[in-house]
XYZ file of C-alpha atoms in Angstrom:
611
model
C -36.175 8.544 9.226
C -36.616 5.357 11.007
C -34.559 5.313 14.609
C -32.118 1.979 13.789
C -32.773 -0.612 15.973
C -29.428 -1.954 17.376
C -26.886 -3.410 15.427
C -27.192 -7.223 14.667
C -24.454 -9.634 15.782
C -22.519 -12.085 14.415
C -24.153 -15.524 13.782
C -22.905 -18.851 12.530
C -23.111 -17.777 8.485
C -21.067 -14.525 9.201
C -18.237 -17.429 10.518
C -18.374 -19.293 7.725
C -17.955 -16.600 5.090
C -14.708 -15.843 6.686
C -13.919 -19.300 7.256
C -14.168 -20.502 3.502
C -12.372 -16.834 2.506
C -9.575 -17.985 4.804
C -9.542 -21.580 3.074
C -9.450 -20.860 -0.739
C -6.969 -18.606 0.414
C -4.680 -21.850 1.546
C -5.556 -23.894 -1.440
C -4.510 -21.735 -4.034
C -1.192 -21.744 -1.832
C -1.291 -25.911 -2.141
C -2.470 -25.295 -5.656
C 1.141 -23.356 -6.922
C 3.160 -25.857 -4.208
C 2.392 -28.122 -6.362
C 1.707 -27.467 -9.922
C 3.897 -26.982 -12.913
C 6.637 -28.710 -10.997
C 6.334 -26.849 -7.765
C 8.784 -24.294 -7.036
C 11.798 -25.820 -7.645
C 14.202 -22.457 -7.619
C 14.595 -19.299 -5.962
C 13.797 -17.280 -8.660
C 10.687 -19.912 -9.158
C 9.624 -18.792 -5.303
C 10.676 -15.399 -5.305
C 9.749 -13.535 -8.682
C 6.898 -16.453 -10.281
C 9.709 -17.705 -12.365
C 9.315 -14.611 -14.514
C 6.896 -15.647 -15.977
C 3.147 -13.783 -14.805
C 0.966 -11.700 -16.776
C -0.383 -8.029 -16.750
C -3.802 -8.945 -15.417
C -3.307 -10.463 -12.056
C 0.051 -8.600 -11.810
C -1.962 -5.469 -12.029
C -5.114 -6.767 -8.996
C -2.113 -8.367 -6.888
C -0.747 -4.460 -6.742
C -3.868 -3.112 -5.621
C -4.212 -5.808 -3.117
C -1.282 -5.451 -1.524
C -1.320 -1.801 -1.434
C -4.857 -1.810 -0.224
C -4.866 -3.058 3.626
C -7.614 -3.545 5.685
C -6.780 0.035 7.122
C -7.664 1.222 4.011
C -11.139 -0.569 4.317
C -11.749 0.900 8.002
C -10.119 3.645 7.475
C -10.803 5.912 4.381
C -15.097 5.714 4.747
C -14.277 7.014 8.278
C -12.182 9.406 6.893
C -14.630 10.461 4.431
C -16.818 10.461 6.923
C -15.152 13.113 8.922
C -13.314 15.292 6.410
C -15.437 15.059 3.516
C -15.237 13.577 -0.052
C -11.714 16.247 -0.504
C -9.950 12.140 -0.504
C -11.341 11.546 -3.448
C -8.938 14.636 -5.670
C -6.412 10.909 -4.976
C -7.353 10.426 -8.116
C -5.185 12.502 -9.543
C -2.536 11.247 -7.525
C -3.032 8.113 -8.541
C -2.282 8.439 -11.842
C 0.557 10.990 -11.743
C 2.493 8.131 -9.253
C 1.291 4.900 -11.766
C 2.778 7.067 -14.909
C 6.438 7.894 -12.450
C 6.648 4.449 -11.156
C 6.091 2.941 -15.052
C 8.154 5.171 -16.784
C 11.010 6.112 -14.382
C 11.168 4.171 -12.285
C 10.333 0.507 -13.854
C 11.901 0.448 -16.867
C 15.713 0.465 -15.093
C 14.340 -1.506 -12.342
C 13.140 -4.228 -15.009
C 16.324 -3.901 -17.776
C 18.751 -4.967 -15.178
C 16.627 -8.095 -14.204
C 17.019 -7.577 -10.501
C 15.228 -9.494 -7.650
C 15.545 -6.852 -4.842
C 15.425 -2.902 -5.357
C 18.147 -2.447 -2.823
C 20.346 -4.463 -5.449
C 20.445 -2.145 -8.001
C 21.794 0.740 -5.139
C 25.066 -1.904 -4.645
C 24.607 -1.837 -8.843
C 24.613 2.075 -8.746
C 26.402 3.002 -5.257
C 28.014 0.852 -3.139
C 27.598 -2.245 -0.873
C 27.270 0.291 2.277
C 24.646 2.088 0.791
C 23.009 -1.528 -0.084
C 23.288 -2.388 3.683
C 21.252 1.344 4.497
C 18.384 -0.007 2.357
C 17.709 -3.490 3.572
C 18.337 -2.526 7.148
C 15.898 0.228 6.507
C 12.909 -1.547 4.530
C 13.185 -5.016 6.941
C 12.223 -2.651 10.014
C 10.637 -0.561 8.112
C 7.934 -3.869 6.834
C 8.102 -5.355 10.157
C 6.945 -2.784 12.002
C 4.502 -2.123 9.072
C 3.175 -5.344 9.225
C 2.307 -5.725 12.637
C 0.282 -2.507 12.767
C -1.699 -3.837 8.859
C -2.343 -7.121 11.238
C -3.873 -5.867 14.537
C -5.455 -2.496 13.720
C -7.981 -3.963 11.693
C -8.643 -6.987 14.146
C -9.115 -5.126 17.048
C -11.228 -2.271 14.824
C -14.075 -5.241 14.140
C -13.773 -7.414 17.375
C -14.900 -4.052 19.635
C -17.818 -4.401 16.951
C -18.663 -7.707 16.176
C -17.021 -9.098 18.723
C -15.196 -11.636 16.266
C -12.330 -13.164 18.514
C -9.742 -10.606 18.110
C -6.502 -13.327 19.436
C -8.248 -16.411 17.125
C -8.315 -13.458 13.686
C -4.455 -12.638 14.465
C -3.632 -16.076 14.926
C -6.022 -17.413 11.607
C -4.914 -14.280 9.723
C -0.822 -14.998 10.153
C -0.566 -18.593 10.068
C -2.759 -18.441 6.724
C -0.947 -16.122 5.658
C 2.282 -17.374 6.074
C 1.315 -20.895 4.685
C 1.148 -19.797 0.910
C 3.545 -17.337 1.322
C 6.133 -20.386 1.975
C 4.189 -23.034 -0.127
C 3.366 -21.486 -3.379
C 6.055 -18.181 -3.338
C 5.006 -15.233 -5.488
C 3.006 -17.085 -7.416
C 0.403 -18.161 -4.474
C 0.407 -14.371 -2.832
C -0.575 -13.215 -6.703
C -3.340 -15.893 -7.294
C -4.606 -15.152 -4.100
C -4.392 -11.349 -4.036
C -7.112 -11.906 -6.787
C -9.003 -13.577 -5.419
C -8.765 -11.074 -2.025
C -9.756 -7.963 -4.666
C -12.417 -9.604 -5.783
C -13.975 -9.848 -1.716
C -12.806 -6.739 -0.883
C -15.403 -4.719 -3.985
C -17.845 -7.753 -3.230
C -17.871 -6.749 0.465
C -17.627 -3.063 -0.991
C -20.675 -3.242 -2.837
C -23.167 -5.427 -0.741
C -22.421 -2.561 1.437
C -23.304 0.528 -0.846
C -26.478 -1.445 -2.785
C -27.489 -2.189 0.373
C -27.385 1.500 2.326
C -28.471 2.786 -0.943
C -31.943 0.563 -0.835
C -32.785 1.816 2.979
C -31.501 5.416 2.470
C -33.757 5.922 -0.949
C -30.707 5.590 -3.485
C -27.276 6.929 -4.488
C -29.573 10.333 -5.215
C -30.052 10.732 -1.616
C -27.135 9.452 0.030
C -25.293 12.647 -2.634
C -27.910 15.208 -1.477
C -27.588 14.173 2.751
C -23.574 14.492 2.208
C -24.161 18.117 0.291
C -26.112 19.411 3.103
C -23.825 18.178 5.170
C -20.864 20.293 3.214
C -19.406 16.828 2.324
C -18.514 17.158 -0.954
C -15.591 19.708 -0.268
C -14.174 18.400 -3.466
C -12.495 22.086 -4.494
C -9.800 23.050 -1.852
C -6.892 25.265 -3.912
C -5.454 26.664 -0.328
C -2.093 26.775 -1.419
C -1.124 26.655 2.534
C 0.871 23.433 3.023
C -0.205 23.385 6.410
C -3.781 22.794 5.858
C -4.434 19.140 6.336
C -5.834 18.077 2.941
C -6.122 20.027 -0.022
C -5.771 19.470 -3.447
C -2.634 20.848 -3.559
C -1.408 18.618 -0.506
C -2.850 15.511 -1.888
C -1.793 15.791 -5.603
C 2.232 16.967 -5.195
C 2.720 15.470 -1.296
C 0.551 12.343 -1.948
C 2.345 11.955 -5.281
C 5.719 11.403 -3.366
C 4.494 9.967 -0.534
C 2.773 7.165 -3.005
C 5.899 6.533 -5.084
C 7.818 5.882 -2.243
C 6.159 3.106 -2.321
C 4.901 2.373 -6.150
C 7.851 2.994 -7.786
C 11.105 1.710 -5.268
C 9.247 -0.458 -2.490
C 10.457 -3.997 -2.912
C 6.787 -5.335 -2.418
C 5.482 -3.821 -5.091
C 8.565 -3.566 -7.369
C 8.802 -7.581 -7.050
C 5.550 -7.642 -8.213
C 5.880 -5.954 -11.805
C 9.123 -7.451 -11.785
C 7.756 -10.667 -12.116
C 6.229 -9.933 -15.677
C 7.477 -11.870 -18.376
C 8.000 -8.959 -20.322
C 8.450 -4.934 -20.493
C 4.716 -4.324 -21.974
C 2.749 -6.716 -19.639
C 5.242 -5.149 -16.748
C 3.557 -1.718 -17.656
C 0.372 -2.512 -18.266
C -0.010 -4.036 -15.543
C 0.520 -0.517 -13.993
C -2.216 0.978 -16.099
C -4.701 -1.424 -15.103
C -3.815 -1.556 -11.872
C -4.668 2.387 -12.261
C -7.877 1.140 -13.294
C -8.704 -1.084 -10.074
C -7.095 1.787 -7.977
C -9.875 4.231 -8.836
C -12.302 1.651 -8.612
C -11.296 0.985 -4.905
C -11.282 5.017 -4.470
C -14.266 4.985 -5.887
C -15.953 2.406 -3.173
C -14.391 4.015 -0.121
C -16.226 7.515 -0.458
C -19.031 5.999 -1.707
C -18.939 3.966 1.230
C -17.901 7.164 3.720
C -21.155 8.823 2.352
C -23.446 6.211 3.255
C -21.773 6.230 6.406
C -22.843 10.311 6.899
C -26.160 9.174 5.075
C -27.032 6.528 7.491
C -25.506 8.434 10.708
C -26.036 12.484 10.214
C -27.926 13.260 12.738
C -26.785 10.287 14.937
C -23.183 10.102 15.199
C -22.367 7.050 16.272
C -19.113 8.239 17.483
C -19.572 10.825 19.347
C -22.679 9.196 21.361
C -20.117 6.969 22.711
C -21.003 3.788 20.612
C -18.093 3.179 19.269
C -14.722 4.201 20.509
C -12.710 5.036 17.409
C -13.369 6.103 14.139
C -11.445 3.011 12.815
C -15.149 1.040 14.238
C -17.819 2.946 11.850
C -17.605 0.328 9.211
C -18.187 -2.426 10.775
C -20.987 -0.627 12.838
C -22.872 -0.351 10.002
C -21.968 -3.136 8.339
C -24.127 -4.951 11.921
C -26.421 -1.882 11.376
C -27.651 -2.496 7.645
C -26.829 -5.991 7.110
C -28.045 -7.784 9.771
C -31.039 -9.024 8.213
C -28.594 -10.562 5.659
C -26.994 -13.489 7.827
C -23.334 -13.469 5.728
C -23.163 -11.047 4.155
C -21.788 -9.295 7.816
C -19.420 -12.151 7.818
C -18.569 -10.883 3.720
C -17.420 -7.327 4.825
C -15.402 -8.340 7.299
C -13.796 -11.232 4.689
C -12.897 -8.188 2.830
C -11.570 -6.092 5.923
C -9.227 -9.036 6.600
C -8.429 -9.801 2.759
C -6.776 -6.677 2.828
C -4.726 -7.577 5.670
C -3.967 -11.123 3.870
C -2.709 -9.234 0.950
C -0.482 -6.555 2.385
C 1.029 -9.501 4.579
C 1.516 -11.911 2.170
C 3.021 -9.276 -0.277
C 5.425 -8.324 3.166
C 6.527 -11.800 4.106
C 6.969 -12.507 0.165
C 9.178 -9.277 -0.090
C 11.052 -9.815 3.265
C 12.203 -13.039 2.217
C 13.680 -11.482 -1.197
C 14.753 -8.927 0.295
C 16.981 -11.698 3.262
C 18.279 -13.577 0.304
C 19.581 -11.287 -1.790
C 21.164 -8.758 -0.346
C 22.332 -11.267 3.137
C 22.315 -14.531 2.072
C 23.053 -14.470 -1.175
C 26.312 -11.747 -0.991
C 27.552 -13.074 2.131
C 27.264 -17.893 0.319
C 27.488 -17.549 -2.359
C 28.407 -21.011 -2.999
C 24.737 -22.075 -2.510
C 23.389 -24.497 -4.797
C 19.659 -23.120 -6.875
C 17.895 -26.305 -3.931
C 19.050 -25.212 -0.938
C 19.206 -21.194 -1.830
C 14.557 -22.225 -2.705
C 14.932 -24.155 1.269
C 16.329 -20.854 2.623
C 13.503 -18.513 1.020
C 10.725 -21.087 2.288
C 12.504 -20.845 5.144
C 12.797 -16.917 5.708
C 8.866 -16.685 4.998
C 8.134 -18.921 7.534
C 10.526 -16.846 10.265
C 8.738 -13.716 8.287
C 5.643 -14.693 9.397
C 6.149 -15.591 13.439
C 8.164 -11.767 13.035
C 4.820 -9.963 11.974
C 2.254 -11.953 13.957
C 4.838 -11.666 17.197
C 4.767 -7.872 15.838
C 0.583 -7.735 16.426
C 1.402 -9.152 20.400
C 3.538 -6.142 20.583
C 1.036 -3.576 18.779
C -1.552 -4.808 21.530
C 0.876 -3.860 24.116
C 2.049 -0.689 22.732
C -0.775 0.264 20.091
C -0.632 3.862 20.310
C 3.008 3.710 20.627
C 3.771 1.197 17.722
C 1.700 3.670 15.462
C 3.507 6.800 16.035
C 6.890 4.282 14.710
C 4.644 3.465 11.374
C 4.230 6.995 10.856
C 7.726 7.857 11.082
C 8.884 5.333 9.516
C 5.972 6.751 6.588
C 8.994 9.015 7.096
C 12.058 6.944 5.175
C 9.958 6.466 2.194
C 10.504 9.903 1.012
C 14.663 9.874 1.512
C 14.724 6.274 -0.338
C 12.797 7.512 -3.503
C 15.170 10.352 -3.038
C 18.135 7.575 -3.058
C 16.626 5.757 -5.951
C 15.822 8.999 -7.972
C 19.254 10.340 -7.627
C 20.717 7.490 -8.738
C 18.029 6.484 -11.537
C 18.454 10.065 -12.656
C 21.734 12.392 -11.575
C 24.202 10.438 -13.577
C 26.890 12.445 -11.198
C 25.532 11.373 -8.359
C 28.463 9.215 -6.414
C 28.075 7.499 -3.469
C 29.382 9.681 -0.987
C 26.247 12.044 -2.405
C 23.849 9.484 -1.883
C 24.843 8.645 1.216
C 25.321 11.853 3.006
C 21.811 13.148 1.055
C 19.906 10.108 2.434
C 21.521 10.999 6.105
C 20.533 14.319 5.419
C 16.903 13.632 4.336
C 16.075 11.246 7.073
C 17.139 13.782 9.343
C 15.104 16.170 8.248
C 12.223 13.528 8.047
C 12.313 12.456 11.661
C 12.712 15.827 12.904
C 9.053 17.065 11.500
C 7.550 13.322 12.245
C 8.859 13.301 15.852
C 7.868 16.730 16.503
C 4.293 16.201 14.564
C 3.813 13.189 16.845
C 4.811 15.026 19.976
C 2.663 18.729 19.432
C -0.003 17.704 16.863
C -1.674 20.287 14.868
C -4.471 21.759 15.838
C -8.123 21.062 14.592
C -8.483 24.498 12.076
C -4.755 22.405 10.247
C -6.828 19.773 10.343
C -10.755 20.671 9.463
C -12.801 18.109 10.656
C -16.726 18.500 9.273
C -19.017 18.846 12.273
C -21.257 15.206 13.300
C -24.835 15.417 14.864
C -25.967 13.787 17.950
C -29.434 15.509 18.125
C -31.131 12.562 17.184
C -29.667 9.826 19.618
C -31.972 11.020 22.523
C -34.125 7.813 22.087
C -32.135 5.930 24.747
C -30.237 9.069 25.983
C -30.505 10.864 29.598
C -29.494 14.248 29.700
C -26.947 13.468 31.685
C -24.333 12.223 28.914
C -24.505 15.443 26.499
C -21.551 17.261 28.510
C -19.152 14.795 28.158
C -20.018 13.482 24.915
C -18.808 17.285 23.100
C -15.368 16.364 23.141
C -13.542 14.234 20.950
C -9.367 13.497 21.526
C -8.428 14.860 17.863
C -5.249 13.311 18.131
C -4.309 9.471 19.123
C -0.529 10.396 19.086
C 1.042 8.547 22.348
C 2.927 10.660 23.773
C 1.448 14.355 23.625
C 2.474 16.830 25.111
C -0.827 18.831 26.223
C -1.358 22.341 27.475
C 1.476 24.045 27.066
C 2.501 27.400 25.196
C 2.067 27.085 21.099
C 5.627 28.477 19.986
C 6.056 29.166 15.585
C 8.110 26.472 15.220
C 4.767 24.008 16.046
C 2.608 26.266 14.547
C 4.735 25.847 11.220
C 7.015 23.519 10.763
C 5.693 20.907 12.828
C 2.122 21.089 11.426
C 3.216 20.655 7.949
C 0.655 18.391 6.578
C 1.659 14.760 7.125
C 1.192 14.524 3.100
C 4.375 16.825 2.461
C 7.162 14.837 5.146
C 8.078 12.015 2.357
C 7.726 15.140 -0.390
C 10.227 17.064 2.049
C 12.486 13.974 2.584
C 12.911 13.189 -1.225
C 14.072 16.959 -2.283
C 16.412 16.930 0.971
C 18.084 14.187 -0.190
C 18.037 15.270 -4.277
C 19.353 17.922 -3.403
C 22.093 17.187 -0.576
C 23.231 14.229 -2.980
C 23.021 16.189 -5.672
C 25.660 19.022 -3.940
C 28.304 16.637 -2.526
C 28.130 14.532 -5.744
C 29.484 17.518 -7.183
C 31.681 18.662 -4.303
C 33.401 14.910 -4.670
C 34.247 14.580 -7.688
C 31.112 12.778 -9.112
C 31.591 14.318 -13.120
C 34.572 12.657 -13.070
C 33.162 8.611 -12.681
C 31.254 6.733 -15.885
C 28.554 4.682 -15.040
C 26.826 2.243 -17.299
C 23.860 3.428 -19.158
C 22.278 0.414 -17.894
C 21.861 2.140 -14.309
C 20.648 4.862 -15.515
C 17.034 6.346 -17.317
C 17.625 7.218 -20.773
C 15.547 8.437 -24.108
C 16.181 5.101 -25.470
C 13.725 3.587 -22.675
C 10.908 6.000 -22.837
C 11.036 5.578 -26.598
C 10.439 1.746 -26.381
C 6.957 2.250 -25.735
C 6.438 2.941 -29.131
C 8.288 -0.420 -30.488
C 4.606 -2.313 -29.374
C 3.081 -0.443 -31.984
C 5.283 -1.561 -34.257
C 6.730 -5.584 -33.724
C 3.596 -6.439 -31.953
C 2.081 -8.170 -35.348
C 5.447 -10.066 -35.750
C 4.940 -10.916 -32.042
C 1.774 -11.706 -32.257
C 1.756 -14.276 -35.484
C 5.331 -15.648 -33.878
C 3.416 -16.794 -31.014
C 0.800 -18.964 -32.797
C 3.039 -21.070 -34.693
C 3.188 -24.491 -32.489
C 6.586 -25.850 -32.780
C 7.585 -23.658 -30.007
C 6.864 -24.864 -26.012
C 8.621 -22.182 -24.416
C 8.329 -20.104 -22.467
C 9.930 -16.920 -23.287
C 9.481 -14.763 -26.480
C 11.691 -14.109 -29.404
C 14.590 -12.511 -28.870
C 14.400 -9.995 -32.009
C 11.231 -8.472 -29.478
C 12.655 -9.020 -26.440
C 13.889 -5.757 -24.575
C 15.902 -8.494 -21.755
C 18.358 -11.014 -22.339
C 17.234 -14.826 -22.450
C 17.285 -16.458 -19.535
C 18.142 -20.066 -20.092
C 15.363 -22.006 -18.395
C 15.777 -25.380 -17.322
C 13.507 -28.110 -17.840
C 10.896 -26.869 -15.083
C 11.112 -23.384 -16.378
C 9.646 -24.400 -19.646
C 6.666 -26.229 -17.733
C 6.223 -23.291 -15.774
C 6.025 -21.306 -19.015
C 3.049 -22.883 -20.821
C 1.294 -23.785 -17.658
C -0.310 -20.504 -17.342
């Protein structure tokens, strides 16, 4: 194998490709600000006027989910721990089915804007307020990390200006969220998924050409023990095994897909329930596609650097930087392609940030503004929601600045907030699946789940699990001796495994640390969810939860599942009805519709036809 030359640098073309991506995203925002009569009402702005179809929404669900953390993190995860990560394909399937068949029907038939609205309807306003506050804090923290982390990794490898990138992404995002509302967010996401796939494809194709085909890459991976798909060890302490990924992963991701505002808002904006479910199932295919891309990139990384690992050889300072390093290494002869890869990473950031901003605006408007001031007109609500977008955009950039000052600390805060997802999922599951749950049970359950989650989470941050639990695979540096002299070797062998902010070193490991705190990170959510449901049920039963009578619309009923099959019975008539040119209205015939008809004003009517 040829010893790799020095890696390339960023040239003008790369900056142009990147700038082009930002400009097109901004242009989509301007287009939707004026298309179809603009954003007349807050419903147009936050819900796309409920006129979206399945495919763009599916792409958007995928994009807002695949942040730059996925683009940079997953391949290096595969490079270090092997391809067992691809078992997530099974997890995604379960997650999508749960979201589409359990959570979506209830949210859709209630016609809500914010998921916390459901908590208010099903329990009471205090439960709703808890949900709202948790969501807002969690999302702002998360968005700060999502903007800052990729900017840092790309900056250290490509020399791409750090603050230029952070501010540019933040401003462009805020701009198109404010101008175009949810429609702009969804269509920019569609464009950004395209960019992400293109960036991955260019890397995979070029790596395959250089290494001598996909076969060689897989062969190298096989000999490097990277194709470790089947690890059925039932031990919940192992970081990734078949069971931790399928069971733990399903809970973790369902808390994002099933009940997180940024995702629910997307599929509720579909024009009817069939489209909403379709969007989730199409999105499953897109998730599989992106997963395949990231795993292939990770194996390509291994194939390229199997005898000279840039991380151990101190050429990059963190595993996140391996992907940009590879891009500059193998794409340096093609000006513009490294820029495409950077655009790919940033598309991940942009789409995640924009969905966060839009969701934050929706939650604030529905849960905090509307419930306080009922008298506001639609026009002023629309203005308020645009103002909210600007405000949260600025806040997220501010969070990114904070992240630069206390990076590891914020990362820790984020993983602790990852644990909020579990109890919240438990709370919604209580509401939707347990008819006798009441508000006292819900609050106590939420608190209990939260406490247990935080306990495990903070414990795991303080006393990270030992390497035999995480099982990193070997990385070699014997092929690096072209430029290194013999003295460097001693320093490169120890690699710190955990980058926790406040780790406690060299202390006696107690059984508590080795068992409870070493729980696989994927089970944190699971523990939170199960504790919440269990405690909530017990408390509800003991405080007379059986006596309350609940509107069946707030629960998952048999009809919700059976109505899946209506599509086959009525499909022909619906299509037939659509072909009559007499109606110019965007809503479906009430005879075939699952939701109550919402009267559309003139602008809604225009929006319905102009797609």
